[in-house]
mmCIF file with all atom_site columns, C-alpha atoms and ligand atoms in Angstrom:
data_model
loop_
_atom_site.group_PDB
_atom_site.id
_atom_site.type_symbol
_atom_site.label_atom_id
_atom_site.label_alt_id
_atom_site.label_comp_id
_atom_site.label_asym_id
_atom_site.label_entity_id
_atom_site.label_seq_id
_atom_site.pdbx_PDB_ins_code
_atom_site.Cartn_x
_atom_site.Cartn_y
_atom_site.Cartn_z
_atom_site.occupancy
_atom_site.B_iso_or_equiv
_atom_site.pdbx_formal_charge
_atom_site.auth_seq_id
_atom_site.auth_comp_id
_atom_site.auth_asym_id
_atom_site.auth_atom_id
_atom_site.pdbx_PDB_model_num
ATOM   1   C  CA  . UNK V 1 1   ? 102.207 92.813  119.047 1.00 57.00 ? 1   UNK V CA  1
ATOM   2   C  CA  . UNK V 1 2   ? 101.345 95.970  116.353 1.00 60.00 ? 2   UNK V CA  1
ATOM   3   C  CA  . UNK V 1 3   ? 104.883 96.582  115.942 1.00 74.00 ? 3   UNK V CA  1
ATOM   4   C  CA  . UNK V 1 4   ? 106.264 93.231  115.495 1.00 92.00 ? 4   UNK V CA  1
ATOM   5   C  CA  . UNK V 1 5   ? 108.889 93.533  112.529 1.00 97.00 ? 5   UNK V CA  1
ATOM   6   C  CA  . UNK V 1 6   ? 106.672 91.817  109.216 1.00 97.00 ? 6   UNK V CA  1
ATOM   7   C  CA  . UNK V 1 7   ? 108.676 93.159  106.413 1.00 98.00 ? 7   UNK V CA  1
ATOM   8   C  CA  . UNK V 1 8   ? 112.368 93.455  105.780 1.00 98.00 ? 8   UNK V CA  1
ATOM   9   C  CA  . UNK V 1 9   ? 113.454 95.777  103.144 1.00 98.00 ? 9   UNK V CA  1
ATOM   10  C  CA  . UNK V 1 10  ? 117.545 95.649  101.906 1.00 98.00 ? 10  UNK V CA  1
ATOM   11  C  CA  . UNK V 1 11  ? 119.567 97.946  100.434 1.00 98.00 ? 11  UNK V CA  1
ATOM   12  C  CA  . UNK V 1 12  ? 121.523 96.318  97.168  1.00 98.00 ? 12  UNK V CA  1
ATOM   13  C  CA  . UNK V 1 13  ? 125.343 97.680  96.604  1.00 95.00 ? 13  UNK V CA  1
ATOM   14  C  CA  . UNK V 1 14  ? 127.313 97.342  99.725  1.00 95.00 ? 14  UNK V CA  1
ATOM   15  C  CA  . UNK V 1 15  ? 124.838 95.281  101.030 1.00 97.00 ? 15  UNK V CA  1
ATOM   16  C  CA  . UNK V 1 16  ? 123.821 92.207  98.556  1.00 97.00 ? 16  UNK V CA  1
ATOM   17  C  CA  . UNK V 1 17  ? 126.563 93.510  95.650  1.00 96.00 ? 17  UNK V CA  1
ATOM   18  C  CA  . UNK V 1 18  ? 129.590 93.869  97.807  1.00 95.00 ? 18  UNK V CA  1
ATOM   19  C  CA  . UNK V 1 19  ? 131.803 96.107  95.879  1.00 90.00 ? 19  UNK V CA  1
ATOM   20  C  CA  . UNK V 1 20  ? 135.720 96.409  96.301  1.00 84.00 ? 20  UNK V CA  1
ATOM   21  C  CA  . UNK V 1 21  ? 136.713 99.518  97.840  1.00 80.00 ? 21  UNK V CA  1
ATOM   22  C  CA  . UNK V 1 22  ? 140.075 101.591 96.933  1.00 79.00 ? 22  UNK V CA  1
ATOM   23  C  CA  . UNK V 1 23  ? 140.844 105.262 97.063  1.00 80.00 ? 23  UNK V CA  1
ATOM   24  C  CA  . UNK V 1 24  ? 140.965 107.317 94.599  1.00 71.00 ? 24  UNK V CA  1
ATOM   25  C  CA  . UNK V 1 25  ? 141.288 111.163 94.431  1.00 72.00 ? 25  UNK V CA  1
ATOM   26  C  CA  . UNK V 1 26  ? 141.443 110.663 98.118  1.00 79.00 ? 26  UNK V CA  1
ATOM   27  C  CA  . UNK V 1 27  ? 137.521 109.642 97.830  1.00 77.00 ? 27  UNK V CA  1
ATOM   28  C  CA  . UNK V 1 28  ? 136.429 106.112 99.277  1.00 77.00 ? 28  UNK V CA  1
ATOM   29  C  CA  . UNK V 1 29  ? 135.275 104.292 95.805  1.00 76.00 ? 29  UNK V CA  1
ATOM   30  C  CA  . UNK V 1 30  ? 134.132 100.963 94.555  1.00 80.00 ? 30  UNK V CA  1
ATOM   31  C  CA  . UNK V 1 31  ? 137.145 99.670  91.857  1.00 89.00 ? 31  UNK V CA  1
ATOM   32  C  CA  . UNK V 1 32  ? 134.466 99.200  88.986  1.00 94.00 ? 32  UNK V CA  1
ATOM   33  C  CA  . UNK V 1 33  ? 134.891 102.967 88.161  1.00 93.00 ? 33  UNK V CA  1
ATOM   34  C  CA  . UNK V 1 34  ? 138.761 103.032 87.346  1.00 92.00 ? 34  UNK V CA  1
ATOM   35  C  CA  . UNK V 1 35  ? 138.538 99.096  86.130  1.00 95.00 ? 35  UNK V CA  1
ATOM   36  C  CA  . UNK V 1 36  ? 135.796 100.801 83.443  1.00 97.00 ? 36  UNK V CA  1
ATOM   37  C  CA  . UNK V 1 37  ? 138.347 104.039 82.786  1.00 96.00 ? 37  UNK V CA  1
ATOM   38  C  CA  . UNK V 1 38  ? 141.273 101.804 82.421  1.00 96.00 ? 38  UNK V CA  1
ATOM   39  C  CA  . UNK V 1 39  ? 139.650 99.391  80.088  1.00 97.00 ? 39  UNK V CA  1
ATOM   40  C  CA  . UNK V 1 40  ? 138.722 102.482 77.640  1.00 97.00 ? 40  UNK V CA  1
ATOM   41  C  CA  . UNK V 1 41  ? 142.283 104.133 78.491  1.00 97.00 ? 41  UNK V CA  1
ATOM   42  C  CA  . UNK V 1 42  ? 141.367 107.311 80.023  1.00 97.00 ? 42  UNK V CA  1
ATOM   43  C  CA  . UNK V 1 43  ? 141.990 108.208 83.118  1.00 94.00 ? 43  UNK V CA  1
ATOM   44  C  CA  . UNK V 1 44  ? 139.468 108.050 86.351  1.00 91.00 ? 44  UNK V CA  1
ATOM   45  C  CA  . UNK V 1 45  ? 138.694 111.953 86.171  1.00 92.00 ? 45  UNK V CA  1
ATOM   46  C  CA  . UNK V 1 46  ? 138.117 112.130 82.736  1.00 95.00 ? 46  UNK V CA  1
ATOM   47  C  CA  . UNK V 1 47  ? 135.848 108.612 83.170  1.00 95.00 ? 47  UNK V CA  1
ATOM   48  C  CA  . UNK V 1 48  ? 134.285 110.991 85.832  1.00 93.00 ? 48  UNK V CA  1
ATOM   49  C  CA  . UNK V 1 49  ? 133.798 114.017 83.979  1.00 95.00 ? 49  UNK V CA  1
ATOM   50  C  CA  . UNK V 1 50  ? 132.629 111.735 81.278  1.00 96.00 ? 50  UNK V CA  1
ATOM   51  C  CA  . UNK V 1 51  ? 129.595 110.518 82.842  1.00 95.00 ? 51  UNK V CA  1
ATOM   52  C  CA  . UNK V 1 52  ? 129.095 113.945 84.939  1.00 90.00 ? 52  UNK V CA  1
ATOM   53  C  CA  . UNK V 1 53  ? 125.891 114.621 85.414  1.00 91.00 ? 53  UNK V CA  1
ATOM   54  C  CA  . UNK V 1 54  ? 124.356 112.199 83.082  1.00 95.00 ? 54  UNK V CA  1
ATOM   55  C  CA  . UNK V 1 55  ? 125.487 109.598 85.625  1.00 93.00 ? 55  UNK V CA  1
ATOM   56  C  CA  . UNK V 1 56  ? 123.420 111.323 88.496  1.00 93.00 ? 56  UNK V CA  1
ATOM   57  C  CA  . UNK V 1 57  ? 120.341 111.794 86.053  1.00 96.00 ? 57  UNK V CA  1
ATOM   58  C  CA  . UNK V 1 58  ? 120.082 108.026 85.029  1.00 96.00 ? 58  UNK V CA  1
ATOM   59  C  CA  . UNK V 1 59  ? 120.319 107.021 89.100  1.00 96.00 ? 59  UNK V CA  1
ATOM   60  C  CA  . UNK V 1 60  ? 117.114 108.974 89.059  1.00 96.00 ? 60  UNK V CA  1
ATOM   61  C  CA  . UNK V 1 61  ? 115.647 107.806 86.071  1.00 95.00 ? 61  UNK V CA  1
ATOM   62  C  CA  . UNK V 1 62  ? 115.512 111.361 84.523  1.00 96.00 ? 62  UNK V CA  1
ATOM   63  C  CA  . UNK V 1 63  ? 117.135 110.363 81.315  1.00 95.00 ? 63  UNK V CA  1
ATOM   64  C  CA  . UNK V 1 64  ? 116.242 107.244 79.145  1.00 95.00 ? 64  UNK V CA  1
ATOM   65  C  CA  . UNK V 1 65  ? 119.065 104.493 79.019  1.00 95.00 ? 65  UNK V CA  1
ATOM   66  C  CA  . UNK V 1 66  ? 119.479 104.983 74.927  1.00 96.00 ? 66  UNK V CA  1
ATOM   67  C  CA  . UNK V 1 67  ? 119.792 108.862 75.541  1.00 97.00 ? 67  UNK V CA  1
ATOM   68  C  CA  . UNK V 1 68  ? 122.681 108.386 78.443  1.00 97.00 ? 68  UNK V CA  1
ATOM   69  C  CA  . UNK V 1 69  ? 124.600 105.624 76.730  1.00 97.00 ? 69  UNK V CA  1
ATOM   70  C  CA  . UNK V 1 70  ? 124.718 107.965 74.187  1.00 97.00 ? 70  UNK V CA  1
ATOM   71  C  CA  . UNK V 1 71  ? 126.009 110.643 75.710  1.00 97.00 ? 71  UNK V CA  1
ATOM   72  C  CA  . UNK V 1 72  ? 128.750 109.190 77.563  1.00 97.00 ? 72  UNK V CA  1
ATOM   73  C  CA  . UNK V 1 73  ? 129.702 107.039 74.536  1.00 97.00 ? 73  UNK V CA  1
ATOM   74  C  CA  . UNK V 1 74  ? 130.161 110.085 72.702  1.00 97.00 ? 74  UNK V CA  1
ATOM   75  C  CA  . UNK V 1 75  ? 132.166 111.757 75.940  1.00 97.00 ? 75  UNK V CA  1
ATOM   76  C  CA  . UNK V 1 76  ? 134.420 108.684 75.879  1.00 97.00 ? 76  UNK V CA  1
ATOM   77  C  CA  . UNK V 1 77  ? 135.024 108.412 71.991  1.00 97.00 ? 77  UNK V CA  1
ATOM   78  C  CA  . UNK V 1 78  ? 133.656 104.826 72.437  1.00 97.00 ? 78  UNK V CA  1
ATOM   79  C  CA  . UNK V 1 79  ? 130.660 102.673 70.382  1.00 98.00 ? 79  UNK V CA  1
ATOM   80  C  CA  . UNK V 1 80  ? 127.526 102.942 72.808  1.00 97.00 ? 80  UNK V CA  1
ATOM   81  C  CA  . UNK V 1 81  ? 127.904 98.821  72.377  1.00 98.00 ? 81  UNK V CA  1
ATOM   82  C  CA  . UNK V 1 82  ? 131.370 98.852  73.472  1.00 98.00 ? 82  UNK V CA  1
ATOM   83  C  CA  . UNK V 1 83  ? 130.728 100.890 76.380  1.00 98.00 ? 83  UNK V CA  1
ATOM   84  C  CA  . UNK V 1 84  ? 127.584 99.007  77.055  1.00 97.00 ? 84  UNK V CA  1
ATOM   85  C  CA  . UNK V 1 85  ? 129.969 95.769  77.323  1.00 98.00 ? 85  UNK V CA  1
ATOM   86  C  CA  . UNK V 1 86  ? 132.993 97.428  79.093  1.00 98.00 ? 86  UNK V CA  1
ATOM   87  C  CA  . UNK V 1 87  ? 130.609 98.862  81.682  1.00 97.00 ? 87  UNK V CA  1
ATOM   88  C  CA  . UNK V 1 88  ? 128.571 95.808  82.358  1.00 97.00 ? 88  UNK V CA  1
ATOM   89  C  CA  . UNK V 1 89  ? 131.322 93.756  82.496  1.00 97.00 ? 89  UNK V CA  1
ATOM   90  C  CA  . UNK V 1 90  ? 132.731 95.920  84.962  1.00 97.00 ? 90  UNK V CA  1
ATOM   91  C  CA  . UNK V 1 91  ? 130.087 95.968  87.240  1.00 96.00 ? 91  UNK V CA  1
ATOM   92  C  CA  . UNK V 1 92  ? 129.768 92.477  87.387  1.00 96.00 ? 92  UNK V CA  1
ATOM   93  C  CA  . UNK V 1 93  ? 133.457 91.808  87.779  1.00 95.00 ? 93  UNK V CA  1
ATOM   94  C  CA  . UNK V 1 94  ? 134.090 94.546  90.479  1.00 95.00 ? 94  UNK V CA  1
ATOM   95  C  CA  . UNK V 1 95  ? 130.913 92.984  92.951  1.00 95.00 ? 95  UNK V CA  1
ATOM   96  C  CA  . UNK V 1 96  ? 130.879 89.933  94.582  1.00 94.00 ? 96  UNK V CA  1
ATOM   97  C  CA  . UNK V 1 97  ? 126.936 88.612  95.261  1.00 95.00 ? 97  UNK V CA  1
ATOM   98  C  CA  . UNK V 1 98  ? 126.636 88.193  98.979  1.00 97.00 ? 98  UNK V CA  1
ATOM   99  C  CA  . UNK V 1 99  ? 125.400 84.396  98.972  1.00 97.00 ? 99  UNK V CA  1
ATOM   100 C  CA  . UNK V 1 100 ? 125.121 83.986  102.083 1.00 97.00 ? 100 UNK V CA  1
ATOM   101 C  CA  . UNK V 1 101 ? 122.614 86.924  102.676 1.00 98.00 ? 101 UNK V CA  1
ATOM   102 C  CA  . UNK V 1 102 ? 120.493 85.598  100.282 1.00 97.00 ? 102 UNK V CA  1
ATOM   103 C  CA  . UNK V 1 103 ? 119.973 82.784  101.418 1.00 97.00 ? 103 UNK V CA  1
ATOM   104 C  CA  . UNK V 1 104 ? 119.564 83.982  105.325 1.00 97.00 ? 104 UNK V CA  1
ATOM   105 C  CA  . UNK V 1 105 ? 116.629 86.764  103.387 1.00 98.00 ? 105 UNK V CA  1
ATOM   106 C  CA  . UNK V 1 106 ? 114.723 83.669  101.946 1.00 98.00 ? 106 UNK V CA  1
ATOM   107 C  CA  . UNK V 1 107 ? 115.002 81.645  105.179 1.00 97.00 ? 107 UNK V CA  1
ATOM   108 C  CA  . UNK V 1 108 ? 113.263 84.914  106.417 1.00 97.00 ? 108 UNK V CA  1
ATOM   109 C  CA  . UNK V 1 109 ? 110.937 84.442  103.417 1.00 98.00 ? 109 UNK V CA  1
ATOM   110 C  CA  . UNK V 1 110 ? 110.043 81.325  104.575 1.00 97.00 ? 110 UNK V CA  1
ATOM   111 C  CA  . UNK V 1 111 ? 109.678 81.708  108.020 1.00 96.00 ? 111 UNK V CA  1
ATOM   112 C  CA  . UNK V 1 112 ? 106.487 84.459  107.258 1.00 96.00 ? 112 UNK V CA  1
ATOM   113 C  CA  . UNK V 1 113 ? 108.493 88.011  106.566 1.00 98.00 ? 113 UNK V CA  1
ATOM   114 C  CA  . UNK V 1 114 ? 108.241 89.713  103.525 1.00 98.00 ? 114 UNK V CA  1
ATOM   115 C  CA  . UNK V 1 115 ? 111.578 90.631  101.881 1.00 98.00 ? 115 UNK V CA  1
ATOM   116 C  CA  . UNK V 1 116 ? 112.107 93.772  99.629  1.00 98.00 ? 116 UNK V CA  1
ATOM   117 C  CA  . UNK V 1 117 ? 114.809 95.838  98.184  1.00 98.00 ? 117 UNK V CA  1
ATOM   118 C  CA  . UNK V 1 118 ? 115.190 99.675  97.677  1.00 98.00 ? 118 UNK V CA  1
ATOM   119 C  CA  . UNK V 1 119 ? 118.103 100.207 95.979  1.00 98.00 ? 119 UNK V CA  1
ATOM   120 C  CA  . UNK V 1 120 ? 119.758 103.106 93.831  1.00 97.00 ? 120 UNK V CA  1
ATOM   121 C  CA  . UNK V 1 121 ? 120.801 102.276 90.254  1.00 97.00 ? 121 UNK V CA  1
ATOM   122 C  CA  . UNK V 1 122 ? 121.289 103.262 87.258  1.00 96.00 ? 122 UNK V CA  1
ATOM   123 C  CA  . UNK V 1 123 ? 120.216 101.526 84.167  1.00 96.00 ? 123 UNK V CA  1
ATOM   124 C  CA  . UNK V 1 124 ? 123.594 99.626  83.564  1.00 96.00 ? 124 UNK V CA  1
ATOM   125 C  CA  . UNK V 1 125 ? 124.557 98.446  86.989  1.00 96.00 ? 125 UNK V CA  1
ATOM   126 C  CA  . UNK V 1 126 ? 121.145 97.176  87.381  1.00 97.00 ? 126 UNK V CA  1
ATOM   127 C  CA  . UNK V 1 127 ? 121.333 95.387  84.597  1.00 96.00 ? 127 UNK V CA  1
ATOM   128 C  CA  . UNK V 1 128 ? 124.268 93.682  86.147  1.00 97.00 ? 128 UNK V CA  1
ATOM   129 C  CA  . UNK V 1 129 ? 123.417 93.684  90.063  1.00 96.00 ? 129 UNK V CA  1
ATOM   130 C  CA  . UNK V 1 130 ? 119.654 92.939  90.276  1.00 96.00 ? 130 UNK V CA  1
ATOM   131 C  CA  . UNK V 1 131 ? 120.127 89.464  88.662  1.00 93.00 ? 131 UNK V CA  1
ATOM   132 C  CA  . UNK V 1 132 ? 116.139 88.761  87.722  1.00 94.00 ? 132 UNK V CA  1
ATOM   133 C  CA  . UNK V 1 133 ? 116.765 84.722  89.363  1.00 93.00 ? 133 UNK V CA  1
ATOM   134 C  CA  . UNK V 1 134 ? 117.633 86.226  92.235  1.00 93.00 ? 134 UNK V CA  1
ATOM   135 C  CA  . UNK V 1 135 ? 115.249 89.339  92.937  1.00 96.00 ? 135 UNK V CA  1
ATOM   136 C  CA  . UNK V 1 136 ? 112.121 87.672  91.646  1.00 97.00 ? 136 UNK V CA  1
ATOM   137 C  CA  . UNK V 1 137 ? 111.840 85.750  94.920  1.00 97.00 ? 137 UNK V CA  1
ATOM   138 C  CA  . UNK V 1 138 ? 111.874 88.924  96.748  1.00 98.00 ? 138 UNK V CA  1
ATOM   139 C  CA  . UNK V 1 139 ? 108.284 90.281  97.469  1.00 98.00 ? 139 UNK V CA  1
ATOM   140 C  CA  . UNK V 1 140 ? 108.806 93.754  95.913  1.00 98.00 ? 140 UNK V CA  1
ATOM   141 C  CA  . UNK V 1 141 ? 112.213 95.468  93.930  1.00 98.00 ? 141 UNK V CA  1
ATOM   142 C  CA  . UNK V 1 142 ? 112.128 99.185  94.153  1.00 98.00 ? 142 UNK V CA  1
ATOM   143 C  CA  . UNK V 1 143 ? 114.747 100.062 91.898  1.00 98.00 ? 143 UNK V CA  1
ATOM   144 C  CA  . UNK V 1 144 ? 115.436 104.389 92.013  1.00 98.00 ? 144 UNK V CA  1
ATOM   145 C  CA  . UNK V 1 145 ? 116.048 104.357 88.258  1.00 97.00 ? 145 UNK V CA  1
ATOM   146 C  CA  . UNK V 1 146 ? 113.088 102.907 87.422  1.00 96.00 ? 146 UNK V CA  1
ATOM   147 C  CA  . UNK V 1 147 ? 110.659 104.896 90.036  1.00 97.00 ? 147 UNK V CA  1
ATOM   148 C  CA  . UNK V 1 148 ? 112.060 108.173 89.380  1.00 96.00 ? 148 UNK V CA  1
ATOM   149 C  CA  . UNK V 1 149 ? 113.552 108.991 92.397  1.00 97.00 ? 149 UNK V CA  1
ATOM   150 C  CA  . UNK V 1 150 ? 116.589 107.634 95.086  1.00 97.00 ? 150 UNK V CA  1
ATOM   151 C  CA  . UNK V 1 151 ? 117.422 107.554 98.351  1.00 98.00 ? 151 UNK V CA  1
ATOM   152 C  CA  . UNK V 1 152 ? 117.513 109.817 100.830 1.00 97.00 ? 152 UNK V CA  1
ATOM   153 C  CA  . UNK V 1 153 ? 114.024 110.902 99.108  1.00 98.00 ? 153 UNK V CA  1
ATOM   154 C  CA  . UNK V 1 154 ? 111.275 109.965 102.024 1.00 98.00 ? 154 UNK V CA  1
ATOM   155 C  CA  . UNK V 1 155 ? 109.107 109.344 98.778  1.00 98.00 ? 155 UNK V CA  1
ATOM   156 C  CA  . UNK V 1 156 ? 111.007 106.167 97.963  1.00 98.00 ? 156 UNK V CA  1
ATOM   157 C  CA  . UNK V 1 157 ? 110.212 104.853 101.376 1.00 98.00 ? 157 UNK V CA  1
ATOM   158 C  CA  . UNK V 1 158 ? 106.588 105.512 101.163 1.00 98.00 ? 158 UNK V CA  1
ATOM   159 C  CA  . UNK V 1 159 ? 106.434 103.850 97.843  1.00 98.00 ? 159 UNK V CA  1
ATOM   160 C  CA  . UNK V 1 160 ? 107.888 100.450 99.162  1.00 98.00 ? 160 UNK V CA  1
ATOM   161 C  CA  . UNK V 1 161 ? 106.161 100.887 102.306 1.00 98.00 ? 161 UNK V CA  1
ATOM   162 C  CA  . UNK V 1 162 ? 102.951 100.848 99.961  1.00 98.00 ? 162 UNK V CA  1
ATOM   163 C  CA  . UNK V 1 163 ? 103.858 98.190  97.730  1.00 98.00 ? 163 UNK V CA  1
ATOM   164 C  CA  . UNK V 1 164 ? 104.529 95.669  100.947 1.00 98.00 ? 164 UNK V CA  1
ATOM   165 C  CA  . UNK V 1 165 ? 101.346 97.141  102.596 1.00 98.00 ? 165 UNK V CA  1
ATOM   166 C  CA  . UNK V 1 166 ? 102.864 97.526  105.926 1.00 97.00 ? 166 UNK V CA  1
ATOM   167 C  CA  . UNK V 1 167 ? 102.954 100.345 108.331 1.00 97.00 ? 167 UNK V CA  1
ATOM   168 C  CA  . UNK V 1 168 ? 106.384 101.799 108.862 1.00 97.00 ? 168 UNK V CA  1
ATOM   169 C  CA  . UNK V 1 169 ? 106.439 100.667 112.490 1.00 97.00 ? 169 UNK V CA  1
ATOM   170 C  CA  . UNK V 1 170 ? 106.311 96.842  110.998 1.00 97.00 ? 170 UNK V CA  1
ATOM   171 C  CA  . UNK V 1 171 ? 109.433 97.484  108.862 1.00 98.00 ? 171 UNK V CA  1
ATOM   172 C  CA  . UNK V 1 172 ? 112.938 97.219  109.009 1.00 98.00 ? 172 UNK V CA  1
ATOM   173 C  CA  . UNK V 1 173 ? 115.177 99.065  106.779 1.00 98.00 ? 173 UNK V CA  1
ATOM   174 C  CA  . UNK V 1 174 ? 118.647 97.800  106.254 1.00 98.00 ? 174 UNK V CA  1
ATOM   175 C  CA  . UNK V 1 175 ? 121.968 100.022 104.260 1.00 98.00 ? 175 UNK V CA  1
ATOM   176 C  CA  . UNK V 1 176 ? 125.412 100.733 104.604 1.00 96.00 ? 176 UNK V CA  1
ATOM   177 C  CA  . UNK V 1 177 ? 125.149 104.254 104.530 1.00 96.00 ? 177 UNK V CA  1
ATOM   178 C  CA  . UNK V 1 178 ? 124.269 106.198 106.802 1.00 97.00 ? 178 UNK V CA  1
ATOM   179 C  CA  . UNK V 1 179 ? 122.332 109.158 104.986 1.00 97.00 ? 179 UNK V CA  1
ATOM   180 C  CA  . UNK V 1 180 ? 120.182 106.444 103.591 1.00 98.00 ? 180 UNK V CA  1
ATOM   181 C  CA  . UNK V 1 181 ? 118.610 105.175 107.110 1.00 98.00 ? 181 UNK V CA  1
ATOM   182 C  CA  . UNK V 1 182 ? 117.542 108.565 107.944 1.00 98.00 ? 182 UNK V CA  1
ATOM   183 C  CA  . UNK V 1 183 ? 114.362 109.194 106.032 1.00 98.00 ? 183 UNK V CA  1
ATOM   184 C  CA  . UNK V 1 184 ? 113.657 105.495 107.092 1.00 98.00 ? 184 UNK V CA  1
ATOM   185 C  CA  . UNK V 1 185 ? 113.813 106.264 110.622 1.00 98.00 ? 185 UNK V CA  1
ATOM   186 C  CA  . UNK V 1 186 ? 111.951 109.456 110.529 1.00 98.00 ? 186 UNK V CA  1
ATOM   187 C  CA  . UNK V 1 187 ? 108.959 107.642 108.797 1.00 98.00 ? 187 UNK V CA  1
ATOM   188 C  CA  . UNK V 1 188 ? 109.194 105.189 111.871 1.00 97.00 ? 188 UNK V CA  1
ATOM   189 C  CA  . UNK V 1 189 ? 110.815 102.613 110.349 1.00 98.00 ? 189 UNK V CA  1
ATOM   190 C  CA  . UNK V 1 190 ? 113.581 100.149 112.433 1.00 97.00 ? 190 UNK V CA  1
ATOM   191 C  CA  . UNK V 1 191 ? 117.189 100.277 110.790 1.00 98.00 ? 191 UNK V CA  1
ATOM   192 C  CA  . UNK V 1 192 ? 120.198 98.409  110.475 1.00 98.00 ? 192 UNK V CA  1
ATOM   193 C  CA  . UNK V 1 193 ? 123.687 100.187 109.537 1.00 98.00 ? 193 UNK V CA  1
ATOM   194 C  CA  . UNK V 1 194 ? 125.276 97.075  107.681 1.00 98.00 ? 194 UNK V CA  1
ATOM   195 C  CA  . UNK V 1 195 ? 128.477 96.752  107.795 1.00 97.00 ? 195 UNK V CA  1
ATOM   196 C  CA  . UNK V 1 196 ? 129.085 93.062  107.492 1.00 97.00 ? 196 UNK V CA  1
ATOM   197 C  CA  . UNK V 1 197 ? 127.180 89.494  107.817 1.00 98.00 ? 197 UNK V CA  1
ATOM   198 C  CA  . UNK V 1 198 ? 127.962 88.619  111.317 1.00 98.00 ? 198 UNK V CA  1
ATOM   199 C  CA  . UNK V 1 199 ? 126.930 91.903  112.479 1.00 98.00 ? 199 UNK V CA  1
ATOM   200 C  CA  . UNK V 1 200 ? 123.648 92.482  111.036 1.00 98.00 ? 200 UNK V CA  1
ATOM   201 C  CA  . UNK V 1 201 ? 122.722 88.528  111.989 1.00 97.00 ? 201 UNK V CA  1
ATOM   202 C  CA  . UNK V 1 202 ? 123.612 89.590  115.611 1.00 97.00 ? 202 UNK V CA  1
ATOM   203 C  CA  . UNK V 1 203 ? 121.570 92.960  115.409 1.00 97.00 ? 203 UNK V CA  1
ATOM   204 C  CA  . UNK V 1 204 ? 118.747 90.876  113.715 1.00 97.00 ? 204 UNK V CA  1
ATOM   205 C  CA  . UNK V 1 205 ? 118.383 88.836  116.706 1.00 95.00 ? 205 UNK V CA  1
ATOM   206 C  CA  . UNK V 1 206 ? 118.249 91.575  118.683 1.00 95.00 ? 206 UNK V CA  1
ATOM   207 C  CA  . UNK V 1 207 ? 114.933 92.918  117.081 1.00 94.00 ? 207 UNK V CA  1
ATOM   208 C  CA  . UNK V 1 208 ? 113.794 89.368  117.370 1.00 92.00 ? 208 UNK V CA  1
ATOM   209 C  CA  . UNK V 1 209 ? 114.129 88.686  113.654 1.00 92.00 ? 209 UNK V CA  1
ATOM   210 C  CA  . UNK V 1 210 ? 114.940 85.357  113.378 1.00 83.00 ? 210 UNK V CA  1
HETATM 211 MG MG1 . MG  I 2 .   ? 124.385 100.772 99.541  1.00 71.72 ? 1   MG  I MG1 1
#
């Protein structure tokens, strides 16, 4: 069959990093932002207004990790070391690695799919999401900050496409959000919406992924 599913390409937070939600400012966001404000005693806006537009930049790779750890070190009246720390700790304290999913993506692995991710970072929370033991048995990391762009950006899509050497009809493109799987679609891509485990293993085996 042409368009038999060959590679498998994951989304990392809310997917493999499974962050804990709260509200805040009556926004839907993952606790590692007001556990990094309270640790440098400032409040969640001003964390926020700290990291502004530098934040956004680094996702896309458009500022070098030195230069953005130095602005928002400055911002926050912190050492860039200390905020280095604070931030990393944060991010690994505030995620919880989805074990199980790992180990269903390298049964996968095994069985004769190739397994990829395409996630959005910036420099620091990949530092402390994409743990290298983990992602090195993955066929190909696409990581936004280092590629110089994100999701929803069809480029990003391509690229992995490229690197796996699969047509988009032989993929399968799995996020939690919505806006992400969109692009994916278009290019003729299969998608999952995850939302949890059990549901994505029982949508899997609909599309004959097993
Ligand atoms: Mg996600």
């Amino acid at each position: 069959m042409v368009n038999k599913i060959k590679a498998i390409i994951f989304d990392v937070g809310g997917v493999f990093a499974l962050g804990k939600l709260i509200i805040a400012n009556n926004k839907q966001r993952n606790s590692v932002h007001l556990d990094i404000a309270k640790k440098l005693k400032i409040s969640l806006d001003q964390w926020f207004d700290a990291i502004d537009t530098t934040y956004a930049k680094t996702i896309e790779g458009k500022i070098s990790r030195a230069k953005a750890l130095k602005i928002i070190s400055k911002n926050v009246k912190v050492s860039t070391k200390k905020l280095e720390k604070i931030v990393l700790k944060a991010y690994r304290k505030n995620f919880k690695q989805n074990k199980r999913l790992y180990k269903f993506a390298f049964k996968l692995k095994k069985r004769g799919y190739k397994i990829a991710i395409l996630s959005d970072q910036w420099y620091l929370s990949k530092e402390a999401l994409i743990i290298p033991k983990l992602y090195e048995k993955f066929n190909e990391v696409v990581v936004s900050c280092d590629v110089g762009m994100r999701k929803p950006n069809p480029k990003i899509y391509r690229l992995i496409l490229q690197k796996l050497k699969v047509p988009a009809k032989q993929a399968l493109f799995i996020d939690n959000q919505e806006w992400n799987l969109k692009p994916a679609e278009k290019l003729g891509m299969k998608i999952i919406l995850f939302k949890n485990n059990k549901q994505l293993f029982k949508q899997l085996e609909k599309l004959g992924v097993k």
